[in-house]
Short mmCIF file of C-alpha atoms and ligand atoms in Angstrom, two decimals:
data_model
loop_
_atom_site.label_atom_id
_atom_site.label_comp_id
_atom_site.label_asym_id
_atom_site.label_seq_id
_atom_site.Cartn_x
_atom_site.Cartn_y
_atom_site.Cartn_z
CA MET A 1 -44.87 39.60 81.32
CA ILE A 2 -48.55 39.23 80.58
CA GLU A 3 -50.92 41.06 82.89
CA LEU A 4 -54.50 39.85 83.12
CA LYS A 5 -57.05 42.61 83.67
CA THR A 6 -59.82 42.60 86.25
CA PRO A 7 -63.41 43.24 85.13
CA ASP A 8 -63.09 46.85 86.43
CA GLU A 9 -59.89 47.34 84.46
CA ILE A 10 -61.58 46.00 81.34
CA GLU A 11 -64.35 48.60 81.84
CA ALA A 12 -61.66 51.29 82.04
CA MET A 13 -60.10 49.95 78.84
CA ARG A 14 -63.52 50.03 77.21
CA ALA A 15 -63.68 53.76 77.92
CA ALA A 16 -60.36 54.19 76.10
CA GLY A 17 -61.70 52.01 73.30
CA ILE A 18 -64.71 54.26 72.84
CA VAL A 19 -62.38 57.23 72.33
CA VAL A 20 -60.62 55.19 69.64
CA ALA A 21 -63.94 54.28 67.97
CA ASP A 22 -65.12 57.90 68.10
CA ALA A 23 -61.90 59.19 66.54
CA LEU A 24 -61.93 56.61 63.75
CA ALA A 25 -65.56 57.46 62.95
CA ALA A 26 -64.73 61.17 62.90
CA VAL A 27 -61.72 60.60 60.65
CA ARG A 28 -63.74 58.46 58.27
CA ALA A 29 -66.47 61.08 58.01
CA GLU A 30 -63.83 63.67 57.07
CA ALA A 31 -61.91 61.46 54.59
CA LEU A 32 -63.34 62.86 51.38
CA VAL A 33 -61.82 63.49 47.97
CA GLY A 34 -59.48 66.50 48.13
CA VAL A 35 -58.89 66.41 51.87
CA PRO A 36 -55.20 66.36 52.92
CA LEU A 37 -54.05 63.60 55.27
CA THR A 38 -52.85 66.20 57.78
CA ALA A 39 -56.48 67.34 58.20
CA LEU A 40 -57.42 63.80 59.25
CA ASP A 41 -54.67 63.84 61.86
CA GLN A 42 -56.09 67.09 63.20
CA VAL A 43 -59.57 65.55 63.43
CA ALA A 44 -58.15 62.75 65.58
CA ARG A 45 -56.17 65.21 67.73
CA ASP A 46 -59.39 67.12 68.40
CA VAL A 47 -61.20 63.94 69.52
CA LEU A 48 -58.32 63.11 71.89
CA ALA A 49 -58.34 66.63 73.35
CA ASP A 50 -62.12 66.63 73.82
CA ALA A 51 -61.92 63.26 75.62
CA GLY A 52 -58.96 64.25 77.81
CA ALA A 53 -57.00 61.40 76.24
CA SER A 54 -53.45 61.25 74.93
CA SER A 55 -51.79 59.59 71.95
CA PRO A 56 -49.58 56.52 72.20
CA PHE A 57 -48.57 57.08 68.57
CA LEU A 58 -47.23 60.63 68.86
CA GLY A 59 -43.52 60.47 69.62
CA TYR A 60 -43.51 56.66 69.56
CA ARG A 61 -40.12 55.28 68.59
CA PRO A 62 -39.80 51.50 68.40
CA GLY A 63 -36.51 49.84 67.52
CA PHE A 64 -37.06 49.90 63.76
CA ALA A 65 -37.76 53.64 63.56
CA GLN A 66 -35.16 56.30 62.75
CA LYS A 67 -37.34 59.07 64.15
CA PRO A 68 -40.29 59.33 66.53
CA PHE A 69 -43.71 59.02 64.89
CA PRO A 70 -44.90 62.61 64.30
CA ALA A 71 -48.69 62.18 64.29
CA VAL A 72 -51.60 60.63 66.22
CA ILE A 73 -52.86 58.52 63.29
CA CYS A 74 -51.22 56.39 60.65
CA THR A 75 -52.54 57.11 57.16
CA SER A 76 -51.60 54.48 54.60
CA VAL A 77 -52.83 55.03 51.04
CA ASN A 78 -53.10 52.36 48.30
CA ASP A 79 -49.79 50.44 48.15
CA ALA A 80 -48.92 51.75 51.63
CA VAL A 81 -50.51 49.51 54.26
CA LEU A 82 -48.97 50.26 57.67
CA HIS A 83 -47.42 53.20 59.54
CA GLY A 84 -48.00 55.88 56.88
CA ILE A 85 -47.24 59.40 58.11
CA PRO A 86 -49.99 61.94 57.41
CA ASP A 87 -48.68 64.60 55.04
CA GLY A 88 -50.09 67.12 52.57
CA TYR A 89 -51.27 64.44 50.12
CA ARG A 90 -54.87 65.12 49.14
CA LEU A 91 -57.17 62.12 48.88
CA ARG A 92 -58.26 61.09 45.39
CA ASP A 93 -61.35 59.30 44.18
CA GLY A 94 -60.90 55.55 44.64
CA ASP A 95 -57.98 55.70 47.08
CA LEU A 96 -57.78 52.79 49.50
CA LEU A 97 -57.09 54.40 52.86
CA SER A 98 -56.00 52.53 56.00
CA ILE A 99 -56.15 54.45 59.28
CA ASP A 100 -54.56 53.19 62.50
CA PHE A 101 -55.21 55.03 65.75
CA GLY A 102 -54.62 54.61 69.46
CA ALA A 103 -55.64 56.47 72.60
CA ILE A 104 -54.63 56.45 76.25
CA LEU A 105 -57.38 57.37 78.70
CA ASP A 106 -56.96 57.25 82.48
CA GLY A 107 -53.81 55.20 81.99
CA TRP A 108 -55.28 52.55 79.68
CA ALA A 109 -54.64 52.09 75.96
CA GLY A 110 -56.89 51.24 73.04
CA ASP A 111 -55.76 50.49 69.49
CA ALA A 112 -57.78 49.95 66.31
CA ALA A 113 -57.57 50.35 62.55
CA MET A 114 -59.91 50.51 59.58
CA SER A 115 -59.57 50.42 55.81
CA PHE A 116 -62.01 51.92 53.33
CA ALA A 117 -62.25 53.40 49.87
CA VAL A 118 -62.47 57.16 49.40
CA GLY A 119 -65.15 58.03 46.88
CA ARG A 120 -65.88 55.25 44.40
CA PRO A 121 -64.19 51.99 45.43
CA ARG A 122 -62.30 49.80 42.98
CA ARG A 123 -63.75 46.31 42.91
CA ALA A 124 -60.44 44.62 43.79
CA ASP A 125 -59.94 46.98 46.74
CA GLN A 126 -63.44 46.29 47.98
CA ARG A 127 -62.78 42.56 48.00
CA LEU A 128 -59.45 43.07 49.80
CA ILE A 129 -61.10 45.27 52.46
CA GLU A 130 -63.96 42.81 52.95
CA THR A 131 -61.55 39.89 53.26
CA ALA A 132 -59.45 41.72 55.86
CA GLY A 133 -62.66 42.42 57.79
CA ALA A 134 -63.70 38.77 57.55
CA ALA A 135 -60.27 37.72 58.83
CA LEU A 136 -60.59 40.11 61.77
CA ALA A 137 -64.02 38.69 62.58
CA ALA A 138 -62.66 35.13 62.36
CA GLY A 139 -59.74 36.01 64.62
CA ILE A 140 -62.04 37.63 67.18
CA ALA A 141 -64.41 34.64 67.10
CA ALA A 142 -61.47 32.38 67.95
CA ALA A 143 -60.50 34.51 70.98
CA ILE A 144 -62.30 32.45 73.63
CA PRO A 145 -61.06 31.16 77.00
CA GLY A 146 -59.22 27.88 76.62
CA ALA A 147 -58.29 28.49 72.99
CA ARG A 148 -54.72 29.41 72.09
CA ILE A 149 -53.02 32.29 70.29
CA GLY A 150 -52.37 29.92 67.39
CA ASP A 151 -56.12 29.44 66.95
CA ILE A 152 -56.54 33.18 66.38
CA SER A 153 -53.54 33.30 64.03
CA ALA A 154 -54.72 30.28 62.06
CA ALA A 155 -58.23 31.73 61.70
CA ILE A 156 -56.83 34.99 60.29
CA GLY A 157 -54.35 33.28 58.00
CA ARG A 158 -56.96 30.89 56.62
CA VAL A 159 -59.21 33.74 55.49
CA GLY A 160 -56.34 35.73 53.96
CA ARG A 161 -54.91 32.77 52.08
CA ALA A 162 -58.35 31.73 50.81
CA GLY A 163 -58.61 35.23 49.36
CA GLY A 164 -55.27 34.78 47.60
CA TYR A 165 -53.59 37.60 49.52
CA GLY A 166 -50.05 38.06 50.78
CA ILE A 167 -49.55 37.75 54.54
CA ASN A 168 -46.36 39.01 56.16
CA THR A 169 -45.92 38.27 59.85
CA ASP A 170 -43.28 40.92 60.64
CA PHE A 171 -46.07 43.02 62.15
CA GLY A 172 -49.26 41.79 63.75
CA GLY A 173 -51.39 41.75 66.87
CA HIS A 174 -50.18 42.25 70.41
CA GLY A 175 -51.20 42.58 74.03
CA VAL A 176 -52.72 45.91 75.09
CA GLY A 177 -52.86 47.39 78.57
CA ARG A 178 -51.17 50.32 80.27
CA THR A 179 -49.17 50.65 77.06
CA MET A 180 -50.15 50.07 73.46
CA HIS A 181 -47.75 47.24 72.65
CA GLU A 182 -47.37 44.45 75.19
CA SER A 183 -46.92 40.68 75.19
CA PRO A 184 -48.11 38.37 73.80
CA SER A 185 -47.70 38.84 70.07
CA VAL A 186 -50.62 37.66 67.92
CA PRO A 187 -49.30 36.83 64.44
CA ASN A 188 -51.53 36.79 61.36
CA GLU A 189 -50.51 33.22 60.53
CA GLY A 190 -50.15 30.25 62.82
CA ARG A 191 -51.02 26.73 63.75
CA PRO A 192 -54.19 25.84 65.65
CA GLY A 193 -53.65 24.53 69.16
CA ARG A 194 -50.23 26.22 69.48
CA GLY A 195 -49.07 29.12 71.61
CA MET A 196 -50.27 30.66 74.83
CA GLN A 197 -53.62 29.62 76.19
CA LEU A 198 -56.20 32.42 76.35
CA GLN A 199 -57.55 33.29 79.79
CA PRO A 200 -60.25 35.71 80.89
CA GLY A 201 -58.65 39.11 81.49
CA LEU A 202 -56.23 38.89 78.59
CA VAL A 203 -56.57 41.93 76.30
CA ILE A 204 -55.09 41.80 72.81
CA ALA A 205 -55.14 43.76 69.60
CA ILE A 206 -56.02 41.55 66.63
CA GLU A 207 -54.92 43.18 63.38
CA PRO A 208 -54.85 41.43 60.02
CA TRP A 209 -53.17 43.22 57.14
CA PHE A 210 -53.07 41.72 53.69
CA LEU A 211 -51.40 42.60 50.40
CA GLY A 212 -53.57 42.43 47.30
CA GLY A 213 -50.86 41.11 44.96
CA GLY A 214 -50.61 37.80 46.79
CA HIS A 215 -46.95 38.31 47.77
CA ASP A 216 -45.65 39.08 51.25
CA GLU A 217 -42.70 41.31 50.35
CA TYR A 218 -42.73 44.93 51.44
CA ARG A 219 -40.43 47.92 51.48
CA VAL A 220 -40.16 50.87 53.83
CA ASP A 221 -40.02 54.47 52.65
CA PRO A 222 -36.98 56.67 53.40
CA ASP A 223 -39.07 58.17 56.25
CA GLY A 224 -38.34 54.92 58.12
CA TRP A 225 -42.03 54.29 58.78
CA THR A 226 -44.31 53.93 55.76
CA LEU A 227 -44.59 50.27 54.81
CA ARG A 228 -45.58 49.50 51.20
CA SER A 229 -46.10 46.37 49.16
CA ALA A 230 -43.01 45.56 47.10
CA ASP A 231 -45.13 44.81 44.02
CA GLY A 232 -47.18 48.01 44.15
CA SER A 233 -50.39 46.18 44.97
CA HIS A 234 -52.77 47.71 47.46
CA GLY A 235 -52.92 46.70 51.12
CA ALA A 236 -55.65 46.70 53.75
CA HIS A 237 -55.34 46.73 57.54
CA VAL A 238 -58.08 46.35 60.15
CA GLU A 239 -57.80 46.04 63.91
CA HIS A 240 -59.73 45.87 67.16
CA THR A 241 -58.67 45.69 70.79
CA VAL A 242 -60.41 42.65 72.26
CA ALA A 243 -60.80 41.37 75.83
CA ILE A 244 -61.08 37.64 76.51
CA THR A 245 -63.96 37.25 78.99
CA PRO A 246 -65.74 34.20 80.43
CA GLU A 247 -68.63 35.07 78.08
CA GLY A 248 -66.33 35.19 75.06
CA PRO A 249 -64.52 37.95 73.15
CA ARG A 250 -65.50 41.54 73.90
CA ILE A 251 -64.53 44.19 71.34
CA LEU A 252 -63.29 47.14 73.39
CA THR A 253 -62.88 49.44 70.37
CA ALA A 254 -66.38 48.90 68.98
CA ALA A 255 -68.55 51.99 68.56
CA ALA A 256 -70.49 52.94 71.70
CA ASP A 257 -73.80 52.54 69.87
CA GLY A 258 -72.90 48.95 69.07
MG1 LIG B 1 -51.90 47.47 67.00
#
């Protein structure tokens, strides 16, 4: 079932989204060469505690997982692109790091992700990150009342394919509300004019992830979570939680200072 949110509920979701934005900014500021991934998880835990928010990631166990997710952030490095578990790995110069994070505040969820280079970026990684960001922007721009889910999907897919990147639709965007993952699903490829029509009050996470090698095959680590490109190429993942409003798309996980 798809629940449309009232303007007051969207304001409450915005408050959750600000916690998400704050945590991602804090994690990024801490993500320096030599820092272990577990330290980044602790940074995010501290932001949640300070905000009185909880984690929808910690203990999450969807159907594909053998064990509950043990952290509040996903840390995916280089050829890992989704669902990486923070461990003792220490960041190295040039690593491509993708961070996914969610928060629940006053009963409402927010979900966002960012990708960036630690230290000096490799040129190919920079282009991959920029293209993922451009795809996210294109997907958000398509999220207007009267458009359809397929318009968002097509906008994302067009940017990724133009960049020559691999797009796998096993994981993608989704509705957000009282819980992190709700209907409808928002794939990263699709046909314009198809799918559910977008109405004011719909809140969705839009989250392109692309593989730099141009192929869409991936494998999952023995931990049951960490998703890596099959060809060893790097991946990038970016995400915002977005509300469809009569005035157009509103990014609920944008930083409070704009
Ligand atoms: Mg998501």
